[in-house]
XYZ file of C-alpha atoms in Angstrom:
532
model
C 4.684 10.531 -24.154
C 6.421 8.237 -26.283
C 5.451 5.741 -29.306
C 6.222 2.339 -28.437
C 5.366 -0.860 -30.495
C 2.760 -2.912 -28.785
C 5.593 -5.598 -28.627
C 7.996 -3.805 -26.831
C 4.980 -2.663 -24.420
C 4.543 -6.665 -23.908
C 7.584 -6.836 -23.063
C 8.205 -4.099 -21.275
C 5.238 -5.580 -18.771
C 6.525 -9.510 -18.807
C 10.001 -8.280 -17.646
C 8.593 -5.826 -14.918
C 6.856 -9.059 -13.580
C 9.473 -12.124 -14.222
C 12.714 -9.850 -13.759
C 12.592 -9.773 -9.761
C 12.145 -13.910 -9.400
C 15.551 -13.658 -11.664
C 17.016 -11.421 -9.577
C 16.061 -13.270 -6.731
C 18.005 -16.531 -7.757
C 20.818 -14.217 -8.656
C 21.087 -13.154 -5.448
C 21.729 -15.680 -4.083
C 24.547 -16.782 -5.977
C 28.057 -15.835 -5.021
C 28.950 -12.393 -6.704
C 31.874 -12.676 -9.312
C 35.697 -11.412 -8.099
C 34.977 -8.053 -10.077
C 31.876 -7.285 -8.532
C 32.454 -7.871 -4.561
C 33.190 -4.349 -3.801
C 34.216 -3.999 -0.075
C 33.161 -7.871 0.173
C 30.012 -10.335 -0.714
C 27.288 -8.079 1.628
C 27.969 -4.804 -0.671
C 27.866 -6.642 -3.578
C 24.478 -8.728 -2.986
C 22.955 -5.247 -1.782
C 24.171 -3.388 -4.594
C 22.598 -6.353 -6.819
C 19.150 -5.136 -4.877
C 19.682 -1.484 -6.071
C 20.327 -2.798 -9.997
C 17.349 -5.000 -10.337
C 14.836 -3.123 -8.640
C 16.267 0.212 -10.347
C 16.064 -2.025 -13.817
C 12.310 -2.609 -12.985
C 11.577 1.260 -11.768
C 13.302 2.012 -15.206
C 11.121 -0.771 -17.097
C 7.898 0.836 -15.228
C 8.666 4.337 -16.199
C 9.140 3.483 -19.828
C 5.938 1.276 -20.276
C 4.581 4.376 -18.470
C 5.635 7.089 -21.049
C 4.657 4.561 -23.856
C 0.833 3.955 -22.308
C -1.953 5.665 -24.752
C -2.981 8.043 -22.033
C -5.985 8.847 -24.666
C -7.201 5.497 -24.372
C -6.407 4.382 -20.144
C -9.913 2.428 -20.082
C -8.045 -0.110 -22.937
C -5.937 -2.904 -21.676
C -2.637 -2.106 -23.007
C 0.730 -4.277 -22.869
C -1.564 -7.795 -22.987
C 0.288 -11.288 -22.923
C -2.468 -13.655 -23.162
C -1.023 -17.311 -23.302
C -2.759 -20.443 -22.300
C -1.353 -22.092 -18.753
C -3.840 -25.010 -17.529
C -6.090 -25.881 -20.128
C -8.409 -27.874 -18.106
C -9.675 -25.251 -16.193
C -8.860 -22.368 -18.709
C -6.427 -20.910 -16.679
C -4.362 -18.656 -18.869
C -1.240 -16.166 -18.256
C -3.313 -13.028 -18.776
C -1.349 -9.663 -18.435
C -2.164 -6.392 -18.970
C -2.399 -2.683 -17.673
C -4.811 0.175 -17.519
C -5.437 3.195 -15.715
C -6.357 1.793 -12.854
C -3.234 -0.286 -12.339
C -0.193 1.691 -14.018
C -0.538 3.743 -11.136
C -0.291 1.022 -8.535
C 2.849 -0.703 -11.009
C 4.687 2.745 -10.944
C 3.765 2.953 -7.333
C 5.631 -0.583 -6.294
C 8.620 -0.471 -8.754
C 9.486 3.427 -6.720
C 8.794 2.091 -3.360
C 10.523 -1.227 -3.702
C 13.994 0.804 -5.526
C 13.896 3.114 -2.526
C 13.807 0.791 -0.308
C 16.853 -1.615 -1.860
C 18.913 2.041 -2.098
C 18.015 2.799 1.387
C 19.026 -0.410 2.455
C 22.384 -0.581 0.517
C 23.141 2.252 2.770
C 21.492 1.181 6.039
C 21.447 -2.579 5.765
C 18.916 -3.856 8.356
C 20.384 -5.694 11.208
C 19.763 -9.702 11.366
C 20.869 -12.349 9.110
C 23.159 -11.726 6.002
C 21.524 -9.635 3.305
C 21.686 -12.002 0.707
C 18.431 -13.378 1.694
C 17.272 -10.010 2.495
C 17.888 -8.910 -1.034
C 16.248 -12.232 -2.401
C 13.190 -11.593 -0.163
C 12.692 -8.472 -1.093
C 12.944 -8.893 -4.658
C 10.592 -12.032 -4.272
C 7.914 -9.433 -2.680
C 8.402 -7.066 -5.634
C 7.681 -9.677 -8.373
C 4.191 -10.580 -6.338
C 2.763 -7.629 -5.588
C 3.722 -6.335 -9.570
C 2.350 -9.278 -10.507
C -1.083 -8.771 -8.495
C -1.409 -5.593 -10.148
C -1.031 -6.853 -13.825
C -2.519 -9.586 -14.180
C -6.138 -10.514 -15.633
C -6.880 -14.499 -14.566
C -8.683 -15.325 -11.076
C -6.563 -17.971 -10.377
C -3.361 -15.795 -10.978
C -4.204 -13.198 -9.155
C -4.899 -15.149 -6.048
C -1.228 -17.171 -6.652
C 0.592 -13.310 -7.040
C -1.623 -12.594 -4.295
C -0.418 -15.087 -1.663
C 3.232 -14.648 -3.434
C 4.217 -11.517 -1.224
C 3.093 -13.156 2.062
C 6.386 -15.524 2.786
C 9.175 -13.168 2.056
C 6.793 -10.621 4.244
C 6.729 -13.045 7.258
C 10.234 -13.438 7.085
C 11.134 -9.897 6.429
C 9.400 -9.360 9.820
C 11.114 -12.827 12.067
C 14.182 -12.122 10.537
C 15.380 -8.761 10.627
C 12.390 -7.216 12.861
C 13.010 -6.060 16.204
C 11.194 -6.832 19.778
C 8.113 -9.440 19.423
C 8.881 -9.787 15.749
C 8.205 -13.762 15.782
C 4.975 -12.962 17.371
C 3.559 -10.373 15.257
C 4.827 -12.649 11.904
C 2.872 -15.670 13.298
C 0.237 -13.150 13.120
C 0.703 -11.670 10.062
C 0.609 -14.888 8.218
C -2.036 -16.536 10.101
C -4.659 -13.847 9.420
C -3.754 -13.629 6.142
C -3.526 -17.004 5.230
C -7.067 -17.291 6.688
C -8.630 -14.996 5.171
C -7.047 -16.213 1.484
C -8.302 -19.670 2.126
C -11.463 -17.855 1.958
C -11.399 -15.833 -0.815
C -10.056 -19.096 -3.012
C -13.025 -20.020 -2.522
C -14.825 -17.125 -3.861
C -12.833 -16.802 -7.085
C -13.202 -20.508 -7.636
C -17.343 -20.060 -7.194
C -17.014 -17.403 -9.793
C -14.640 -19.325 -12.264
C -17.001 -22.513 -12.155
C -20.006 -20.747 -12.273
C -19.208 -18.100 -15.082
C -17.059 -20.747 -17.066
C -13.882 -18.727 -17.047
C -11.603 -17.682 -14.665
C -10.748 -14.436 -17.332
C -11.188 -11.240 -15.482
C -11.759 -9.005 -18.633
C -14.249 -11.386 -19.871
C -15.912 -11.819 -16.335
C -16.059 -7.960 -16.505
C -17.630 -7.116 -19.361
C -20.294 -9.654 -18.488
C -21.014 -7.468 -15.507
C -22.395 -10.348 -13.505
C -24.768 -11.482 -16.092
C -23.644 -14.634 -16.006
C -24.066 -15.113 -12.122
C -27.034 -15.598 -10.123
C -27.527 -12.900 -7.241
C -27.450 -15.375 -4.580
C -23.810 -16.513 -6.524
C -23.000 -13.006 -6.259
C -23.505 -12.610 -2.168
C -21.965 -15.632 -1.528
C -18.822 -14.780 -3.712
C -18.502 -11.415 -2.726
C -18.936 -11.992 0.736
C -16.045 -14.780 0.735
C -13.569 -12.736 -1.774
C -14.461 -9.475 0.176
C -13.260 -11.543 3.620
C -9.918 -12.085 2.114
C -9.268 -8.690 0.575
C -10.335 -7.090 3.901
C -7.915 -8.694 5.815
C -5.237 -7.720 3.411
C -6.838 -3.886 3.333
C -7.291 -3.964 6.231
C -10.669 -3.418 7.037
C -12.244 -3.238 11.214
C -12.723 -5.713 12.570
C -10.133 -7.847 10.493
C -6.941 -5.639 11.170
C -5.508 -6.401 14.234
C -2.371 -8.200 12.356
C -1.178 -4.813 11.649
C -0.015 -2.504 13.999
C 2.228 -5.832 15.509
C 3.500 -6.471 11.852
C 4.422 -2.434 11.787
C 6.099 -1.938 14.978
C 7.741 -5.127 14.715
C 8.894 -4.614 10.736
C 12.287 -3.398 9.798
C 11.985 0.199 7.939
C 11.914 -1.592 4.640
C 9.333 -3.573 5.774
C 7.003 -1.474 7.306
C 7.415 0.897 3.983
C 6.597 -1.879 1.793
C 3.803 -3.236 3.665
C 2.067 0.247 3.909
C 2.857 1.194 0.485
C 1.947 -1.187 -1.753
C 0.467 -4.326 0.094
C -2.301 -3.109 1.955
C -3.276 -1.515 -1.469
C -3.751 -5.274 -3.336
C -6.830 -6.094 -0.924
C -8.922 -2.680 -1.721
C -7.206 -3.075 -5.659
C -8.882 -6.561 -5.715
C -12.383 -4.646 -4.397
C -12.084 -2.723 -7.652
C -11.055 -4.902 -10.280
C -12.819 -8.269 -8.869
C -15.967 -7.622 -6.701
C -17.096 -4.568 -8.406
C -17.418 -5.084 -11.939
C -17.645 -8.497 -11.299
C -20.326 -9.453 -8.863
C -22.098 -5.681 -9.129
C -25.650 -7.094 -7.589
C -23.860 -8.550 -4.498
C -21.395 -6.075 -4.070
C -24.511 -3.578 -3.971
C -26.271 -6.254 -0.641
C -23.116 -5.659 1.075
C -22.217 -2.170 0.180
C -23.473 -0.966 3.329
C -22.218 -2.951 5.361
C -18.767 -2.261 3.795
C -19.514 1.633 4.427
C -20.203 1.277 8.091
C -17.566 -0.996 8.496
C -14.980 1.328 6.918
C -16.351 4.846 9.237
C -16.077 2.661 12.215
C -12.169 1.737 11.283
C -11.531 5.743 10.126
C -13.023 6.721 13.993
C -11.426 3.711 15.585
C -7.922 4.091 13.800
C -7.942 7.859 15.328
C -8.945 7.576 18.798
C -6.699 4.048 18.993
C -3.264 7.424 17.058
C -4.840 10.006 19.970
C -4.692 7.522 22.850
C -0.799 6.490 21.954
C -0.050 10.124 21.245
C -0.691 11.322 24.642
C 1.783 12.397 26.918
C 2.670 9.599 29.567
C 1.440 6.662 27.225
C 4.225 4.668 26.039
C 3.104 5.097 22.628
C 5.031 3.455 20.148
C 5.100 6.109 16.748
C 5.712 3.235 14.507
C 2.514 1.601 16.304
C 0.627 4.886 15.874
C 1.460 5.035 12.227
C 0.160 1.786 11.456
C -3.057 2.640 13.274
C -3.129 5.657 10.934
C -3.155 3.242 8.002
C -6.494 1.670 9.381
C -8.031 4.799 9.424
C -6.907 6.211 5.948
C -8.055 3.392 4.383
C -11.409 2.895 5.913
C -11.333 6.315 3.217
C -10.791 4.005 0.517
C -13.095 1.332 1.577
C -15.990 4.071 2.052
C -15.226 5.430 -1.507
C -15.304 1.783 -3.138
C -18.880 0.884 -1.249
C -20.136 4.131 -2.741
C -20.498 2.279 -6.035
C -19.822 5.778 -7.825
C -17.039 6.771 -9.889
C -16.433 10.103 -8.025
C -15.890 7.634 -5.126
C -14.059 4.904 -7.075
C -11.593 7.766 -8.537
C -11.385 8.938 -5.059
C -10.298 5.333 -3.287
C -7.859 5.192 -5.894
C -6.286 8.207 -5.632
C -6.154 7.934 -1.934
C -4.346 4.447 -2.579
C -1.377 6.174 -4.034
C -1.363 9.154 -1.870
C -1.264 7.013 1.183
C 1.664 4.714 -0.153
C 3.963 7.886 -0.932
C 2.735 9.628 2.706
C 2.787 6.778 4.501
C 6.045 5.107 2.584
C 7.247 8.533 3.840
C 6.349 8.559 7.581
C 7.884 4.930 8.098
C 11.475 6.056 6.486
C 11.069 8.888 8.682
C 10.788 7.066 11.594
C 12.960 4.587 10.803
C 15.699 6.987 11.170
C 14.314 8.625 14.045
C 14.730 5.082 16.122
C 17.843 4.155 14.456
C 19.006 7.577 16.157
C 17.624 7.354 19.379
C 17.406 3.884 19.470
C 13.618 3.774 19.990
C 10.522 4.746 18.485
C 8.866 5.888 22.063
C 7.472 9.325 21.763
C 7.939 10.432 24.799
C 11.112 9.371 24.767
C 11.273 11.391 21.102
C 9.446 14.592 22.337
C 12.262 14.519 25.278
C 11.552 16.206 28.814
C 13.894 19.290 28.361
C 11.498 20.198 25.229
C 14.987 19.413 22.843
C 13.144 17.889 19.972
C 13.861 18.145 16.108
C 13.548 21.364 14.925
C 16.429 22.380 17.201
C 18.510 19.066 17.211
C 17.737 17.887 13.394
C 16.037 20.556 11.378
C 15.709 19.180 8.541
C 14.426 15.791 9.609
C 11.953 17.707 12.018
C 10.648 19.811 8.725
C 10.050 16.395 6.992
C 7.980 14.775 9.247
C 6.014 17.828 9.609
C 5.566 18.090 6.242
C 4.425 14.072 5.812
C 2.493 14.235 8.829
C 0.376 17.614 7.075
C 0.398 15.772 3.724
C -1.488 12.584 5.663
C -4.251 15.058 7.550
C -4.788 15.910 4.119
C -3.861 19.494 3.479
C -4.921 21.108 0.457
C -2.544 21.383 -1.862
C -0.629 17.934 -1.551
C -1.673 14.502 -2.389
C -3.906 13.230 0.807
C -6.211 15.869 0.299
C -8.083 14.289 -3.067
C -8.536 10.759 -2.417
C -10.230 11.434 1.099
C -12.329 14.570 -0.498
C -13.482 12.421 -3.252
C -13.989 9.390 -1.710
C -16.748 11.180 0.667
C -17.766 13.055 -2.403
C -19.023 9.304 -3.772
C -20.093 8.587 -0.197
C -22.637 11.682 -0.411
C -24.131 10.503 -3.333
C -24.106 6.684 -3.866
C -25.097 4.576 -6.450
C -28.977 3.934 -6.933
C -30.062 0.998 -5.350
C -28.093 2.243 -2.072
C -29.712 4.138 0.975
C -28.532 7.547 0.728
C -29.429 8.291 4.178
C -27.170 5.769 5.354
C -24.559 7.205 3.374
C -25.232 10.288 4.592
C -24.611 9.557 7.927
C -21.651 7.352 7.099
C -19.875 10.547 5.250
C -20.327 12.918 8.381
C -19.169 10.387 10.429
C -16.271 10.430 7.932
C -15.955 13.887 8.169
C -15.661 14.210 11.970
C -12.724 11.054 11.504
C -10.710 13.918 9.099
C -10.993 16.293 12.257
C -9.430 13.590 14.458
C -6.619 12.729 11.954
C -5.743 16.093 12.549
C -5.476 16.429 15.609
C -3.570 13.262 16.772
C -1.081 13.789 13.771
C -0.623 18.429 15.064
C -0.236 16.438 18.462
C 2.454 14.160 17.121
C 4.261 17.191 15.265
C 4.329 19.370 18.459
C 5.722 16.480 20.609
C 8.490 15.240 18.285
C 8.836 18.374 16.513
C 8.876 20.718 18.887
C 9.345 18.441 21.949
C 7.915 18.368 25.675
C 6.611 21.568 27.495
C 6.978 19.961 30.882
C 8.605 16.670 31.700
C 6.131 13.712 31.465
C 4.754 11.927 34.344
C 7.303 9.921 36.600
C 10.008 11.701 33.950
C 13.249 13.093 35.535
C 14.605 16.199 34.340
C 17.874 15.900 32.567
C 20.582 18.208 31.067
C 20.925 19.303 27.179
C 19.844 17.056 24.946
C 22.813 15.189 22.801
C 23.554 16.159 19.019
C 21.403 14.431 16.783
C 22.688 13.689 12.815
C 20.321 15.555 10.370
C 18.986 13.886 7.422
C 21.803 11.979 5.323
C 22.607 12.271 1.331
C 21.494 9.016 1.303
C 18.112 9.345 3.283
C 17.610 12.438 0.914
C 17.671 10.480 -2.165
C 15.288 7.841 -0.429
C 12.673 10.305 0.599
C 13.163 13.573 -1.834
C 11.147 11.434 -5.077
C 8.148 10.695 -2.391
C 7.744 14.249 -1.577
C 8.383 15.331 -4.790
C 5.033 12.864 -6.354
C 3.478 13.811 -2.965
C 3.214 17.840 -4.180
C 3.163 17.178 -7.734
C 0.102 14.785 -6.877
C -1.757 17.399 -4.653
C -1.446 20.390 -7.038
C -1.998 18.408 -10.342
C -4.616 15.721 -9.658
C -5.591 15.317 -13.063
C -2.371 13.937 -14.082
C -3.925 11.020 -11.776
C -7.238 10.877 -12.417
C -6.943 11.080 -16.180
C -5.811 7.923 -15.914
C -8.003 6.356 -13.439
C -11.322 8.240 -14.343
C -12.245 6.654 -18.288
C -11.253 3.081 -16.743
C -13.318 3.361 -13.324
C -16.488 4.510 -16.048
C -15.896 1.320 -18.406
C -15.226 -0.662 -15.267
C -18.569 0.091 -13.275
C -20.362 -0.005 -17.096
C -19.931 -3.546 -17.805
C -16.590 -3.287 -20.058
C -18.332 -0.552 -22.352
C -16.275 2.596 -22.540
């Protein structure tokens, strides 16, 4: 690591959060004579690749400069007075719980500009593409770093406008549809948790989350606490999302350009179960443990629900869509998360969190993956992608087939890469909740858990062998046809896309710690009341 003044660290953190709404605006200015390229498309999506690159470069620096001794300390703090009325102040700063999720964002979003520079997504010029995109950067950064109520819920509903046009823009079939959805839902359940926040901020007499924190609650009544939690925990869920609430998603998904469909799964469902951790737990800790329970059981059902809904589109004959399937996985691996966060522990805590980054790389993965599988076959149907002669990847495209093997083994959670930890320790905190909660019930909930890992597995081995290794007889009402076509293998510029996720993916599954050093001392200040 790296000595770095604390006012270069402040900086560091201000740009990573203000440089994207710059490069927004840029963007959509015209590019100057010199910088055109092949004409004004290249140019604006070579503008995407700078700024976001700036940013991943900004991240990894503030990064190597964090005190990794001290991760439970907010580090990198701008703390300036905004509305005074309502003591509303622009409160930034990182810890261990969120330099993972600001690393996280800042690789995902860079990936995504490079992978579009190369691919640009089909619709509308990219200039607004470029300025959307960088738009949903600069809110979801934002959501991770900063400490006031009422900014967190602005950065909050920040990323859902350039998401709903994202998806009506440059989605394909249905994609007005599903972003009616998307921001209906969404919008629905923030009205909500407004609410919430604001019944904590009037009620506590700040809307400071550091402060609100280390009172642990003290300063709220319990029946304060139920009612808050249960409206900011309504809002969060739907962003998580959480069964029943998550219907919005697999239309958003199959609708979603790649980019889109990355970004949403890789850092946005991770702000609603980031908010569980940094608002409703230390915050409201007496009605957090009333709904607890409720949270749990809500969470096992999604897990089972999210399989059976990935073994049902898997089967042979279905029609299922594998972009729709993936998205269902989503439900399911974070009902993990959701189930570690009601176990009030900090084996389960450490686990959600860990899970949150090992399902944005996996899953970041899976939807490049098979983005390129439909932009090659020109659809994402998998029975159309298993084939009837039994011609699939690993003899058309061999390495693209040994990639999505390899995600779809890192998101069952083999030991040894990164979806393994989060899950394990997640129903680690599950089998041994905080006091105050029925460990019966938690009992139950982890072995329903457990028999929701066995299901994962097999619709994602059933996936593999279809796409992978294709068809052993034609499907129903299928024609038999002649050799399959040629089919490109993975690109340079698809390699350089994917080859940093599964890179962090195996680095994260063989060296947790380097994780959960971070995350562990702040999760134990966090659940203490602010005391380290």
């Amino acid at each position: 690591m790296i000595d770095i003044s604390p006012s270069v660290m402040q900086f560091l953190l201000a740009f990573i959060v203000v440089a994207p709404l710059l490069g927004a605006a840029t963007a959509l200015l015209p590019a100057p004579p010199g910088l055109r390229g092949s004409g004004p498309d290249q140019a604006v999506l070579r503008h995407g690749v700078t700024v976001t690159g700036a940013i991943l470069i900004a991240a990894i620096v503030l990064a190597l400069g964090f005190d990794h001794d001290q991760p439970s300390r907010m580090q990198a703090t701008t703390d300036i007075s905004w509305i005074a009325a309502l003591d509303v102040r622009i409160h930034l700063g990182v810890d261990g719980i969120s330099l993972p999720l600001l690393v996280l964002t800042a690789l995902l979003t860079f990936l995504c500009a490079l992978y579009s520079y190369f691919k640009p997504p089909t619709g509308p010029s990219p200039r607004a593409f470029v300025a959307l995109l960088l738009v949903l950067e600069s809110g979801t950064l934002a959501t991770f770093a900063v400490l006031d109520l009422l900014l967190f819920f602005l950065a909050f509903e920040m990323v859902l406008i350039p998401m709903y046009f994202l998806i009506a823009r440059w989605g394909g079939a249905e994609r007005q549809a599903a972003a009616w959805k998307f921001i209906l839902y969404t919008l629905l359940g923030s009205v909500v948790m407004l609410l919430g926040l604001l019944l904590v901020g009037l009620h506590a007499g700040t809307f400071d989350m550091v402060a609100l924190a280390t009172d642990n609650g003290s300063g709220l009544s319990k029946s304060v606490q139920i009612t808050a939690v249960l409206a900011i925990g309504i809002g969060l869920a739907v962003k998580t999302p959480m069964w029943p609430l998550h219907s919005w998603l697999p239309d958003a998904h199959t609708a979603a350009p790649t980019v889109g469909s990355v970004l949403l799964a890789g850092v946005m469902l991770k702000m609603g179960t980031y908010g569980f951790v940094r608002i409703v737990l230390p915050i409201a800790p007496d009605g957090m443990r009333t709904f607890a329970p409720y949270l749990a059981a809500f969470a096992v059902v999604g897990i089972i629900y999210g399989s059976l809904a990935c073994l049902a589109l898997a089967r042979r004959g279905a029609g299922g869509d594998l972009k729709r399937l993936i998205a269902y996985s989503s439900v399911g691996h974070m009902g993990f998360v959701l189930l570690g966060i009601a176990s009030m522990t900090p084996t389960g805590v450490n686990g959600a969190l860990f899970a949150n980054v090992a399902h944005g790389l996996i899953t970041g993965l899976l939807f490049f993956l098979v983005g390129a599988l439909k932009d090659r076959y020109g659809t994402a149907d998998l029975d159309t992608l298993a084939g009837a002669t039994g011609a699939a990847l690993y003899g058309r495209a061999p390495r693209l087939g040994g990639l999505l093997a390899f995600a779809a083994v890192a998101s069952l959670g083999l030991p040894g890469l990164a979806g393994f930890w989060g899950e394990m320790l997640a129903m680690f905190g599950a089998f041994d909740p905080a006091p105050g909660l029925s460990r019966p019930a938690f009992l139950t909930f982890t072995a329903i858990a457990c028999f929701g890992t066995l299901l994962t597995a097999a619709y994602l081995l059933i996936v593999v062998r279809r796409v992978c290794m294709g068809a052993t007889r034609p499907a129903a009402g299928a024609e038999e046809t002649g050799p399959a076509p040629e089919l490109a293998d993975v690109q340079g510029y698809e390699l350089a896309a994917w080859t940093p996720l599964v890179a962090l993916t195996v680095l994260a599954g063989l060296w947790p710690a380097v994780l959960l050093g971070l995350t562990d001392p702040a999760v134990q200040k966090l659940l203490a009341g602010g005391k380290s």
